Coordinates of C-alpha atoms and ligand atoms in Angstrom, one line a residue:
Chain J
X1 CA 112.4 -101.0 -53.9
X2 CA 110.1 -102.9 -52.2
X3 CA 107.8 -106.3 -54.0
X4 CA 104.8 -104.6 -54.9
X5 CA 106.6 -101.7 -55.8
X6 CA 108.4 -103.7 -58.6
X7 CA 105.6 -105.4 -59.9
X8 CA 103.5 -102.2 -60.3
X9 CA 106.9 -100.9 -62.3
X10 CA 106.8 -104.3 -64.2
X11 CA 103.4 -104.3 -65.2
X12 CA 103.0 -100.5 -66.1
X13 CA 106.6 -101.3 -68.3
X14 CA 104.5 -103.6 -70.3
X15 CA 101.5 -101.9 -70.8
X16 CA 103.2 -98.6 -71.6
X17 CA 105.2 -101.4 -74.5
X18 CA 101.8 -102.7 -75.7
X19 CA 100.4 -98.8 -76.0
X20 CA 103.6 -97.8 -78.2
X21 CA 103.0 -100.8 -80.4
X22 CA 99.5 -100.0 -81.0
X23 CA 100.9 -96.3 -81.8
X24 CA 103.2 -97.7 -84.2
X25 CA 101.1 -100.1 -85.7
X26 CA 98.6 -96.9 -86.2
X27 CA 101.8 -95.2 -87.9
X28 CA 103.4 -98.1 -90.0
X29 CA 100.3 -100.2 -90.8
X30 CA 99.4 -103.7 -92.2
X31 CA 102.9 -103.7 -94.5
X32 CA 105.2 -104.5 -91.6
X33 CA 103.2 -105.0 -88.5
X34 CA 100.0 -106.2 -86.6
X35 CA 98.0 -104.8 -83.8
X36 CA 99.1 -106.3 -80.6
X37 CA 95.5 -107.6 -80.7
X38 CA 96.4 -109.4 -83.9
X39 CA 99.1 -110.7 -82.8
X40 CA 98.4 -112.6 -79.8
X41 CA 95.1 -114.2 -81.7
X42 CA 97.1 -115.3 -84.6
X43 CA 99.5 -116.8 -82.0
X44 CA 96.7 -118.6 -80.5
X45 CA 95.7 -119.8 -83.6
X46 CA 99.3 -120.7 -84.6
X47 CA 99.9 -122.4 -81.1
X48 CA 96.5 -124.5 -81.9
X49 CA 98.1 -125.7 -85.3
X50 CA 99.5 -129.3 -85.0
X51 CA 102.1 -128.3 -87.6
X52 CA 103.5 -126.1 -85.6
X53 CA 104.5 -127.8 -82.6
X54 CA 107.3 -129.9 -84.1
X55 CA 108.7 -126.4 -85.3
X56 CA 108.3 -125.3 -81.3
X57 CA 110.0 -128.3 -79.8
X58 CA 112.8 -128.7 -81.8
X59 CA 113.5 -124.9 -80.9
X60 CA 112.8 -126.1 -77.3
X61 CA 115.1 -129.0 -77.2
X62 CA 118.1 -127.0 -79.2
X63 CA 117.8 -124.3 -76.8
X64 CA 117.8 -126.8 -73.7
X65 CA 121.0 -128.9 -75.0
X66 CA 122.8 -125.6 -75.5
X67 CA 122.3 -124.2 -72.6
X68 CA 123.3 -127.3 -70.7
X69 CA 126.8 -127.2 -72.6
X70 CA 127.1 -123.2 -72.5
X71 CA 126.6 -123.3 -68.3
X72 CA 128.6 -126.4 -68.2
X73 CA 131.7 -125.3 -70.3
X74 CA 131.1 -121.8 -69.1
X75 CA 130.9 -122.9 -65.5
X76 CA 134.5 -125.4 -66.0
X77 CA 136.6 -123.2 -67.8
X78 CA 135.6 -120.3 -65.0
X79 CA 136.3 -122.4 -62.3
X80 CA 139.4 -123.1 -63.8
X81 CA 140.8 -119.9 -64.9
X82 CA 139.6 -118.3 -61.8
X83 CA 141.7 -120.6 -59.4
X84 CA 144.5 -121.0 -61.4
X85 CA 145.7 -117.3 -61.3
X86 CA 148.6 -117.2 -64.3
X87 CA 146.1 -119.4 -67.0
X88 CA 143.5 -116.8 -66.2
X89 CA 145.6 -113.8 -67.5
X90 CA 146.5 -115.8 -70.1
X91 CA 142.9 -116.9 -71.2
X92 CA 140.7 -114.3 -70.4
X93 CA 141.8 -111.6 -73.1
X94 CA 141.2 -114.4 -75.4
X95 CA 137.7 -114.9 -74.5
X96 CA 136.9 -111.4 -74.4
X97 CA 138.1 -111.2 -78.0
X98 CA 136.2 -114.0 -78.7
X99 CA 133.3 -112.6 -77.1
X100 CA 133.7 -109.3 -79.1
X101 CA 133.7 -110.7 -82.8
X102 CA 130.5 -111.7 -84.4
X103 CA 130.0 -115.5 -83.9
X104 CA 127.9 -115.2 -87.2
X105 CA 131.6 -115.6 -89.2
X106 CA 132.4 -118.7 -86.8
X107 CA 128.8 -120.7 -88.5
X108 CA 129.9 -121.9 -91.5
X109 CA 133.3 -123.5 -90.0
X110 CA 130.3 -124.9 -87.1
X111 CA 128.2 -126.4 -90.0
X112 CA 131.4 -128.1 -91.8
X113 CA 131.8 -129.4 -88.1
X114 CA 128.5 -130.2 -86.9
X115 CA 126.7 -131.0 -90.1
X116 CA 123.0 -129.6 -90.7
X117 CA 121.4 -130.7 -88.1
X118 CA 120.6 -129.8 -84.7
X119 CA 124.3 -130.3 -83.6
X120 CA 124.8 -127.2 -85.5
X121 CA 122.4 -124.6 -83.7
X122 CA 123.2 -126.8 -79.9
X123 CA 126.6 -125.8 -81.1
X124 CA 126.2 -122.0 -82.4
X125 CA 123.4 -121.5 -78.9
X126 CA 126.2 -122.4 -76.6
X127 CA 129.3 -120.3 -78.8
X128 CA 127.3 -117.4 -77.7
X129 CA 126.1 -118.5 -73.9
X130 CA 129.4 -120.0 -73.2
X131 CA 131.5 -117.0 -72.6
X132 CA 129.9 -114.6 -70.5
X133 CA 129.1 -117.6 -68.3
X134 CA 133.3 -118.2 -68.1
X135 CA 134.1 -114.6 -67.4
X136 CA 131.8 -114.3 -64.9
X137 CA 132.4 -117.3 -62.7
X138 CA 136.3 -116.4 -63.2
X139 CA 135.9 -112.8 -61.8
X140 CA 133.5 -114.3 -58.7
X141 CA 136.1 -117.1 -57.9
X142 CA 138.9 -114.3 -57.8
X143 CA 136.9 -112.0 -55.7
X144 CA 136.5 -114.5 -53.1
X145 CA 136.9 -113.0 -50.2
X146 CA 140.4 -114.3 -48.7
X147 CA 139.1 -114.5 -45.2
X148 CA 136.7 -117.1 -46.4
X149 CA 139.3 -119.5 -48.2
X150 CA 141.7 -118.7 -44.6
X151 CA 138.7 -119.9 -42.5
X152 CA 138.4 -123.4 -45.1
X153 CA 142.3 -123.9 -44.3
X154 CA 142.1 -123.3 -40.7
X155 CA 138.9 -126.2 -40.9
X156 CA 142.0 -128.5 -42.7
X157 CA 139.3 -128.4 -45.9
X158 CA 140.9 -130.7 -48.4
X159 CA 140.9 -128.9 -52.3
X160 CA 137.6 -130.4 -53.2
X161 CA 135.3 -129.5 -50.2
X162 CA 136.9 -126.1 -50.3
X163 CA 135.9 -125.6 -54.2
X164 CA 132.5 -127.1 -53.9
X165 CA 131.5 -125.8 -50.0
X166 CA 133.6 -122.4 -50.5
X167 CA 134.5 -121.3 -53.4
X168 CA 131.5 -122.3 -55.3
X169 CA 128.7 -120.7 -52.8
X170 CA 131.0 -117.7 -52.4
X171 CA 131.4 -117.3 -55.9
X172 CA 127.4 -117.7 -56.6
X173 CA 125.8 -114.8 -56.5
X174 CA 128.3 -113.3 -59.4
X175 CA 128.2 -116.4 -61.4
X176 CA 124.1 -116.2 -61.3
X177 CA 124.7 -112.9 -62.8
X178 CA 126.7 -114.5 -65.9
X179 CA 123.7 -117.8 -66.2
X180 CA 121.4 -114.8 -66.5
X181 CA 123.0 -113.2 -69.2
X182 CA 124.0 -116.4 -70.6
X183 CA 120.8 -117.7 -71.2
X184 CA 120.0 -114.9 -73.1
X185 CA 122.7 -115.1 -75.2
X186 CA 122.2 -119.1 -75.9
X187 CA 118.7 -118.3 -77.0
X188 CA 120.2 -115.6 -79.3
X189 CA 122.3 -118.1 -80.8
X190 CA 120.2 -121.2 -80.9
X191 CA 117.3 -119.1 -82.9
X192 CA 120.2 -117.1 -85.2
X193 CA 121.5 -120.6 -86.0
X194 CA 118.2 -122.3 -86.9
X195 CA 117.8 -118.9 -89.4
X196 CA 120.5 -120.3 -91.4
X197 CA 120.9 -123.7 -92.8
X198 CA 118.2 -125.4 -91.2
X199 CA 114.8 -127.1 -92.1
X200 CA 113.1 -127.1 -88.9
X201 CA 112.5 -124.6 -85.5
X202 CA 111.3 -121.4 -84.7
X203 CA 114.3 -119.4 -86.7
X204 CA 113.7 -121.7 -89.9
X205 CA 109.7 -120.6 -89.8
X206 CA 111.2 -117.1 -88.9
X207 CA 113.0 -117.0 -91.9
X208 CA 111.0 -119.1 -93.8
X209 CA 107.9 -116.0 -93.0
X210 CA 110.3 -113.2 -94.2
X211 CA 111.3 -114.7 -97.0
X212 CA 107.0 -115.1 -97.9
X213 CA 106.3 -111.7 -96.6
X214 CA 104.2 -113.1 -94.0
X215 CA 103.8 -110.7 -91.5
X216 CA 101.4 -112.8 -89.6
X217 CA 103.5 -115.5 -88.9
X218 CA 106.9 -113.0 -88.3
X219 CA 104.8 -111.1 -85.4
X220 CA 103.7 -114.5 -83.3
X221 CA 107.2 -115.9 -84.0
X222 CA 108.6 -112.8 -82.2
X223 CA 105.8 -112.0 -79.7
X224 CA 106.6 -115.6 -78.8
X225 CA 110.4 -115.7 -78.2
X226 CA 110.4 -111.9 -76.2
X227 CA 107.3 -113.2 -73.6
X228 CA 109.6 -116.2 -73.2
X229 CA 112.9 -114.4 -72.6
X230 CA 111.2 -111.9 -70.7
X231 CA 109.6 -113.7 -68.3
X232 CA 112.4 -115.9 -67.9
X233 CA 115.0 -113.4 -67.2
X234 CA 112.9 -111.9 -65.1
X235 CA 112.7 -114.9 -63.1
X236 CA 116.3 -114.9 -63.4
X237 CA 116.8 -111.9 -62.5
X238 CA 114.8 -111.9 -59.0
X239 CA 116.8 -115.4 -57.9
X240 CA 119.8 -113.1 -58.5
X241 CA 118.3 -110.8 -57.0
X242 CA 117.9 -112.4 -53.8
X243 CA 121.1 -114.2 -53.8
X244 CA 123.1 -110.8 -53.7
X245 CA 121.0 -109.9 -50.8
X246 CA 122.4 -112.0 -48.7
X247 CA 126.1 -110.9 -49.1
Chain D
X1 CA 162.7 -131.9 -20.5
X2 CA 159.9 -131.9 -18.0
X3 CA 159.2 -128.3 -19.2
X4 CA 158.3 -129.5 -22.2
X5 CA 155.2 -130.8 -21.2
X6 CA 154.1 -128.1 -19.8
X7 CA 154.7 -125.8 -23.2
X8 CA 152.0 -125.8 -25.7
X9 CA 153.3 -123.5 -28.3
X10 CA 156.8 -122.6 -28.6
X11 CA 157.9 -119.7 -30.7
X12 CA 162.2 -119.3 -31.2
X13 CA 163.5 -116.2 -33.2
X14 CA 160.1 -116.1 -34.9
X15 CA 160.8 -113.4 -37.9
X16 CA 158.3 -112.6 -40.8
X17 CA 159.4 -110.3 -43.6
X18 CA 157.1 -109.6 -46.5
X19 CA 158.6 -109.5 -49.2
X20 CA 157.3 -106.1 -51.2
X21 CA 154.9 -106.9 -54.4
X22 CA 155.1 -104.7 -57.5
X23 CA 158.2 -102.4 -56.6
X24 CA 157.4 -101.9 -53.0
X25 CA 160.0 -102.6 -49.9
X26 CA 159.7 -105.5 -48.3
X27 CA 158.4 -104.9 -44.7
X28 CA 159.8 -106.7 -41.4
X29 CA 156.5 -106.8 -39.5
X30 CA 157.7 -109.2 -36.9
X31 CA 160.5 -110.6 -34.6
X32 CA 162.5 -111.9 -33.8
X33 CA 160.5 -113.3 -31.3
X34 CA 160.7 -116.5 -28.4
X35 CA 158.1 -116.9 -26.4
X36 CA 156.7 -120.3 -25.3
X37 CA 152.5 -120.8 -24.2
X38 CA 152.2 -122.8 -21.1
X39 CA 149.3 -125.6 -21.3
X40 CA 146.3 -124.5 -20.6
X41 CA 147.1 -120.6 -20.1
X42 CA 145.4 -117.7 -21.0
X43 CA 147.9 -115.2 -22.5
X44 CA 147.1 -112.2 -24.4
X45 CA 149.0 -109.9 -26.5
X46 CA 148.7 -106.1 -26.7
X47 CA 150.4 -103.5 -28.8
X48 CA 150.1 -100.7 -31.3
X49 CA 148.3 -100.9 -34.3
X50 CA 149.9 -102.2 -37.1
X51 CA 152.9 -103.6 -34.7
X52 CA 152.9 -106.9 -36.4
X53 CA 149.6 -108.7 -34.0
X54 CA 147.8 -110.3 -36.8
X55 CA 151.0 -111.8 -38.1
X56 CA 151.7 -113.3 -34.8
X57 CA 148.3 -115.3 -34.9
X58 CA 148.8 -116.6 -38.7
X59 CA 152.2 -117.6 -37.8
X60 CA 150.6 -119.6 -34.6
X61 CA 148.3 -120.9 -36.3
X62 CA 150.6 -121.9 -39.3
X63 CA 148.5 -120.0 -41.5
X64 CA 151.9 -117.8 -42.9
X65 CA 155.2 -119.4 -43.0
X66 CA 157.7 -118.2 -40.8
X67 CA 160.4 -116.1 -42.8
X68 CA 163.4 -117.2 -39.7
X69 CA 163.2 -119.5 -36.7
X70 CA 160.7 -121.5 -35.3
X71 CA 157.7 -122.9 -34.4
X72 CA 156.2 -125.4 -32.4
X73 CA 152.9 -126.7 -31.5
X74 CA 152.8 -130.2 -29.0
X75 CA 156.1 -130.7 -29.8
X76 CA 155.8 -130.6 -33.2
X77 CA 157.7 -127.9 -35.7
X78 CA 154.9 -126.3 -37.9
X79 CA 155.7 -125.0 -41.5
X80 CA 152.7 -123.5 -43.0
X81 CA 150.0 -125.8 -42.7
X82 CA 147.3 -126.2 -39.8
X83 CA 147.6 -128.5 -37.1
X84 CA 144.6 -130.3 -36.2
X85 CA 143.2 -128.8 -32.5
X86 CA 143.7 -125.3 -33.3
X87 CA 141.1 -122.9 -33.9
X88 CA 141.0 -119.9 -34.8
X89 CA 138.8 -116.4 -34.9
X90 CA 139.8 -114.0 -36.9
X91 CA 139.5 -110.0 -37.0
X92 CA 137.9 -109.9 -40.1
X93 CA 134.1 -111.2 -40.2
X94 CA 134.3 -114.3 -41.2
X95 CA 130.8 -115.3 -41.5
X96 CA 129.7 -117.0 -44.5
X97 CA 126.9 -115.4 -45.7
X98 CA 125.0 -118.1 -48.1
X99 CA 124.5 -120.2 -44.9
X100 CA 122.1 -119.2 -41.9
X101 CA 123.9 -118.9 -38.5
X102 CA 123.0 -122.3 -37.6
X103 CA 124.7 -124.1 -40.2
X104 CA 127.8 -121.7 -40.2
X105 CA 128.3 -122.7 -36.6
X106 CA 127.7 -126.6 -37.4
X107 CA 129.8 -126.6 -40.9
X108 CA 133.2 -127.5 -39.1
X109 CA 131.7 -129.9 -37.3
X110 CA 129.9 -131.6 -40.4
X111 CA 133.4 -131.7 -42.0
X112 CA 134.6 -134.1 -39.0
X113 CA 133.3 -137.5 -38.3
X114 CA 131.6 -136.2 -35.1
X115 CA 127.7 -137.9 -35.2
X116 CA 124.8 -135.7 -35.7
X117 CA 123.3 -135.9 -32.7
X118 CA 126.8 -134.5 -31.2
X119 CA 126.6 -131.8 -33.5
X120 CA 123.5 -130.5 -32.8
X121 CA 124.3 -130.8 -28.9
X122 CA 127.2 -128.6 -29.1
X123 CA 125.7 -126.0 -32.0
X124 CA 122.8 -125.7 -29.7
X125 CA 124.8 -125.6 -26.7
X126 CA 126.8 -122.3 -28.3
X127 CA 123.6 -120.4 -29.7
X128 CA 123.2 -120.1 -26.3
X129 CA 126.0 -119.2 -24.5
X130 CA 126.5 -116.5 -27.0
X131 CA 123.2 -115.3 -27.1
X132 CA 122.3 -116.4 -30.5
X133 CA 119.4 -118.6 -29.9
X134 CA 116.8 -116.9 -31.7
X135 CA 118.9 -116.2 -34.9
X136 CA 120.0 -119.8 -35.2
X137 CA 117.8 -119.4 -38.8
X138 CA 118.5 -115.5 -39.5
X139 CA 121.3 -114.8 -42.2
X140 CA 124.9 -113.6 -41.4
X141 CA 123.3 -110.1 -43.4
X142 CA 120.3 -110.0 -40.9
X143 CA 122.8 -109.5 -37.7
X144 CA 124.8 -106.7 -36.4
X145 CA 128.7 -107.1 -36.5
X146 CA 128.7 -108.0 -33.1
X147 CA 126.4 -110.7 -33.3
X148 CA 128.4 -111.9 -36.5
X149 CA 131.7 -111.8 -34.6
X150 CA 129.8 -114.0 -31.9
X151 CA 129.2 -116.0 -34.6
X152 CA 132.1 -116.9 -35.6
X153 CA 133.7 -117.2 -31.8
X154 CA 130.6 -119.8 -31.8
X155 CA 132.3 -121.6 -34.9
X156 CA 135.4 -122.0 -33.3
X157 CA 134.6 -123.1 -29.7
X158 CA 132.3 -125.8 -31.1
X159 CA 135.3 -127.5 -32.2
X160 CA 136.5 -127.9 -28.8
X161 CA 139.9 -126.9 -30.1
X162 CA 143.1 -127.4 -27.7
X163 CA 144.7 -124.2 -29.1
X164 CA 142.4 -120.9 -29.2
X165 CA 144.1 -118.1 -31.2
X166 CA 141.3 -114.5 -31.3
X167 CA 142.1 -111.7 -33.1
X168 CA 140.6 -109.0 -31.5
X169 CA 137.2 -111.1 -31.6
X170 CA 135.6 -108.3 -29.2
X171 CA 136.3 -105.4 -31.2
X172 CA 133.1 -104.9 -32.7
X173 CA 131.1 -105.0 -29.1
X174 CA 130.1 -102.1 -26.6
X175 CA 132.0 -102.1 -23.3
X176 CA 129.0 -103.8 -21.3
X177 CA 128.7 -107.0 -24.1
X178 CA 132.6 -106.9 -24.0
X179 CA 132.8 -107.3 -20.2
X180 CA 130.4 -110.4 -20.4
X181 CA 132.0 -112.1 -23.1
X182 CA 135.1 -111.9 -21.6
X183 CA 133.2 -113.6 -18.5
X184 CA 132.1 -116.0 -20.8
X185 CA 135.4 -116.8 -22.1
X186 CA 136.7 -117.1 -19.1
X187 CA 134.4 -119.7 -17.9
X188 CA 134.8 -121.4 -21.4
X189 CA 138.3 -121.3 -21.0
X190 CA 138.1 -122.9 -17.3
X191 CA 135.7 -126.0 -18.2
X192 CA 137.8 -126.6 -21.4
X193 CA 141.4 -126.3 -20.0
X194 CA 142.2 -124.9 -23.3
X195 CA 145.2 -122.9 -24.4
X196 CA 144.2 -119.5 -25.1
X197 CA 146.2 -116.4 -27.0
X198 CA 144.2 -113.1 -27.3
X199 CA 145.2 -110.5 -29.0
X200 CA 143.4 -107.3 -27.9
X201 CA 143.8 -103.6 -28.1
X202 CA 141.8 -102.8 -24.9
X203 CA 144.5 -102.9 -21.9
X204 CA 141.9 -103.6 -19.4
X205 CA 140.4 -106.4 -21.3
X206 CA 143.8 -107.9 -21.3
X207 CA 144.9 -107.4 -17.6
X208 CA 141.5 -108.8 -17.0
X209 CA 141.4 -112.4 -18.7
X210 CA 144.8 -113.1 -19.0
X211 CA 147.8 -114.5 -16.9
X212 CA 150.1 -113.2 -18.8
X213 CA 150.2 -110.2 -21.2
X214 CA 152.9 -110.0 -23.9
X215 CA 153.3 -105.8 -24.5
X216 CA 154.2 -106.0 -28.1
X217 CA 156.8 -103.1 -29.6
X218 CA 156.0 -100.9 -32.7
X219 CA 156.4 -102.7 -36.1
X220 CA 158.8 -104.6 -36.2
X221 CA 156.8 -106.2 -33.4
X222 CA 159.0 -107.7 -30.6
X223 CA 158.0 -108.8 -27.4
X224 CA 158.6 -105.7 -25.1
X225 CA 157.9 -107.4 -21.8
X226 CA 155.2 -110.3 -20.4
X227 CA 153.5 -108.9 -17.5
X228 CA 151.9 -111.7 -14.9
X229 CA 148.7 -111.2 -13.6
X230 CA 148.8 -113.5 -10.8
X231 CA 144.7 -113.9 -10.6
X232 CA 143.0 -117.4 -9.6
X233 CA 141.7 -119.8 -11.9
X234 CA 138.1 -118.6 -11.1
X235 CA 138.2 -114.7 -11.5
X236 CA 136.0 -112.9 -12.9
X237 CA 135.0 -109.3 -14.3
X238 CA 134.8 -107.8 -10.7
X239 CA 138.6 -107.8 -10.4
X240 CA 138.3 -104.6 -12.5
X241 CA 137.5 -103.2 -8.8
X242 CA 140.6 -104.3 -7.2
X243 CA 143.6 -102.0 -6.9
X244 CA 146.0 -104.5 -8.6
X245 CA 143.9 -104.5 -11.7
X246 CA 144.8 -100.8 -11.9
X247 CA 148.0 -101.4 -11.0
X248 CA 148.8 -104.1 -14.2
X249 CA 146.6 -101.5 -16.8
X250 CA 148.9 -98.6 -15.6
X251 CA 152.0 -101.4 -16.2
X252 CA 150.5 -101.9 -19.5
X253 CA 149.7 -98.3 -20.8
X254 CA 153.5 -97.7 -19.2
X255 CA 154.8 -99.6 -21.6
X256 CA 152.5 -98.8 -24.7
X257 CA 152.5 -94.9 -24.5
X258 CA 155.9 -94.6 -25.8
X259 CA 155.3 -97.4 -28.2
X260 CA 152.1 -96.3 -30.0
X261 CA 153.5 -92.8 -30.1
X262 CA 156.5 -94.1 -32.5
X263 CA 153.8 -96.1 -34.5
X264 CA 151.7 -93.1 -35.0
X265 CA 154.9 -91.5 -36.3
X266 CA 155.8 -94.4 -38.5
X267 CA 152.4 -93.9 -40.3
X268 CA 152.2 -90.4 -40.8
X269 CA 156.2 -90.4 -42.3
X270 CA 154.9 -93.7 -44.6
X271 CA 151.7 -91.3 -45.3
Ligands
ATP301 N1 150.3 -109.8 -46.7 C1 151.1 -108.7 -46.4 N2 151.9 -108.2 -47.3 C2 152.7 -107.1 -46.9 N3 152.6 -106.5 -45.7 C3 151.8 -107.0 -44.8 C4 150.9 -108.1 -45.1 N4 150.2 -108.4 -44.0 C5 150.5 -107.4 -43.1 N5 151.5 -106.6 -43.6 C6 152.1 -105.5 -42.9 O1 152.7 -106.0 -41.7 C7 152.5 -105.1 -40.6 C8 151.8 -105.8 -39.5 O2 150.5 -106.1 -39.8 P1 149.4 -106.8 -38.8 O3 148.1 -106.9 -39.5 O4 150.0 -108.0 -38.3 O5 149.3 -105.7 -37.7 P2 148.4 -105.7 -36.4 O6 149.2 -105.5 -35.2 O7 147.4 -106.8 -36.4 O8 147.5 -104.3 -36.7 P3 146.1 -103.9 -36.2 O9 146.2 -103.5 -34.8 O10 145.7 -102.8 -37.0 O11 145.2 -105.1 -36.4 C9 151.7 -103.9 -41.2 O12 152.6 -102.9 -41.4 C10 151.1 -104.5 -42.4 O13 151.0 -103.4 -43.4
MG302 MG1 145.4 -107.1 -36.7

């Protein structure tokens, strides 16, 4: 498909979304939803409030610090279980298990740990981004083409130019895949973590507005966080995008 | 002793045996095999597919550890790791594809201490000889597999190597662009004195470039017979015309018919 053609796609996605809303809203009504209309002037209003923004950043900066750790564990324990063959078998069903139980029953052993704060929800944001990160870069580092690593030897590459000038770019396209899913995953987390046992962010408010009944405030919330993971993966998604065009 | 000198590569009951993964036989795909490269000659191998070529080349360039006997490069025994001054192009594209073609052809060069400004001489220098000028800033994906097999024959000559294994590095080429790289070859071969070893499956490339031609046997590849050209330094594609040129192809297929007939048979019983 060609650029235009997936933009005309992308934009009649999201208006055929905002037209089902509206139906639903029409359905439903003012007990459990808002107009789309509603919703994006309340989340003016909302974004206008000064009260709000400390809510908004400390979302923002939970959400940042776990995704640095969840691509940067991710990222080392793939690299290393991909290269090192016999640890990989070992270590990858584990992580799959790992990745297949809900992390929920892993929070209160992460709040004994971390505390309240936001070590907690850094912590519970990069559980879930972690993983698919690590099994991703472990199955691009293995599927390295061999010619490639045999042309590094025949250069006399010593280990670390090979890793970082072969392995690595080789290996990118497929590890962009597991950052894109990853960073969906970490925002998951970090806004699932700040739902429980916290007194500040986006989930707390979240929480905080079902708890009221507050509609209002549940709708902006929401509308907020899908624009943002929407456009971002999508973003994502055409860097990946290009970077698989190449191969 | 004044031979050695003159040997570049020596090979002495060379033998590889695979050794079978997950329940499989193991398979003797070469050997034993002696055979020494003179300094500075152009040799080439022929032989029937799956006879055991590739294996040849990775044991050269000490890419595959030797399972008996020997080898030597300037004198000194290799055991499975790379010498420095031999390069290598292999049958398999090689090309890496997150780098334009520019910087493919320059990354061994950057991993030397060779100054920029060389570099850039001698990267330049090869996108043109190969005819890759314009694409110096296309991607490996942008190109035809003949352009990205130039490629990587560009890759390897920049490094000036002393030893020059190719795998079959025209394959991928129609007749007419095969003919002129070989020309090109030739010449490259001629400024550089460098050692060359060609493995090829096109006789009449082979009785063209080389000065000798090793006629390989079916798998377990042996060395059946070296044939000697006997053409001057300076030849070049038009030798095709002369009745001797016929003469060493015919040698050749001689040899080979009997050879590839017992391969094809190996396959279709292994089938
Ligand atoms: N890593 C390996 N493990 C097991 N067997 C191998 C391995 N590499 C090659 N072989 C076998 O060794 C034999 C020789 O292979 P090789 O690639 O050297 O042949 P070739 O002459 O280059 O063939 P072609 O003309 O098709 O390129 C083949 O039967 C092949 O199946
Ligand atoms: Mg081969």
């Amino acid at each position: 498909m060609n650029g235009t053609g997936r933009w005309q796609g992308t934009l009649i996605l999201i208006v055929a979304l905002i037209v089902l809303w509206q139906i639903l809203y029409w359905i439903v009504g003012d007990i459990a939803l808002r107009s789309p209309w509603q919703t994006l002037s309340f989340t003016v209003k909302l974004l206008q409030k000064p009260s709000f923004w400390p809510h908004l950043i400390e979302t923002g900066k939970a959400f940042a610090a776990a995704l640095f750790f969840a691509v940067a564990l991710g990222l080392a324990i793939g690299m290393t279980l991909g290269l090192k063959r016999i640890a990989g078998d070992v270590f990858e069903p584990m992580l799959v298990a790992l990745y297949s139980i809900p992390k929920v029953t892993l929070y209160p052993i992460l709040l004994l740990t971390f505390g309240l704060g936001i070590s907690a929800k850094i912590a519970f944001g990069a559980l879930h981004g972690f993983i698919p990160v690590s099994l991703f870069t472990i199955n691009a580092v293995r599927n390295v083409r061999p010619i490639f690593l045999k042309t590094g030897r025949v250069l006399r590459l010593n280990r670390f130019t090979m890793i970082t000038r072969i392995v690595f770019p080789a290996a990118m396209p497929e590890i962009f895949s597991g950052l894109r899913i990853g960073f969906s995953l970490t925002m998951i987390g970090t806004v699932l973590g700040e739902m429980f046992a916290s007194q500040k962010g986006l989930g707390y408010l979240l929480m905080n507005a079902i708890g009221l009944h507050n509609v209002d405030i549940i709708m902006a919330i929401t509308f907020m966080l899908v624009v943002f993971a929407a456009s971002m993966s999508g973003l994502l998604l055409a860097i990946d995008r290009r970077l698989h065009r190449r191969v | 002793m004044s031979n050695e000198r003159h040997v570049h590569v020596s090979l002495r009951g060379v033998t590889k045996i695979f050794r079978g993964a997950g329940g499989t036989p193991p398979v003797h795909a070469l050997g034993p095999i002696d055979l020494d490269l003179r300094r500075g000659e152009f040799f080439a191998v022929v032989g029937p597919s799956g006879c055991g070529k590739s294996t040849l080349l990775e044991v050269l360039a000490g890419l595959s550890e030797v399972t008996e006997g020997e080898v030597r490069f300037e004198g000194k025994p290799i055991h499975g790791e790379i010498m420095d001054g031999v390069g290598v192009v292999f049958q398999e594209d090689a090309c890496f594809p997150w780098m334009n073609i520019y910087d493919n052809i320059a990354f061994g060069l950057r991993q030397t201490s060779i100054t920029a400004t060389e570099i850039e001489g001698r990267v330049k220098r090869a996108l043109s000889m190969m005819g890759l000028t314009p694409f110096a800033q296309s991607y490996p994906a942008q190109l035809s597999g003949g352009m990205r097999q130039r490629v990587c024959i560009a890759r390897t000559l920049v490094l000036q190597p002393r030893l020059i294994l190719l795998d079959e590095p025209f394959g991928a080429l129609d007749q007419q662009t095969r003919l002129l790289m070989g020309e090109e070859l030739l010449r490259l071969w001629r400024e550089t004195g460098a050692t060359i070893f060609l493995i090829t499956h096109a006789l009449d490339e082979a009785a063209m470039l080389a000065d000798r031609i090793g006629v390989m046997s079916a798998r377990p590849g042996r060395l059946l017979e070296i044939v000697e050209t006997g053409w001057a330094r300076d030849r070049d594609s038009r030798i095709v015309e002369t009745d001797e040129f016929g003469r060493i192809t015919a040698r050749l297929w001689q040899w080979l018919r009997g050879e590839s007939m017992k391969s094809i048979d190996q396959s279709s019983t292994a089938a």
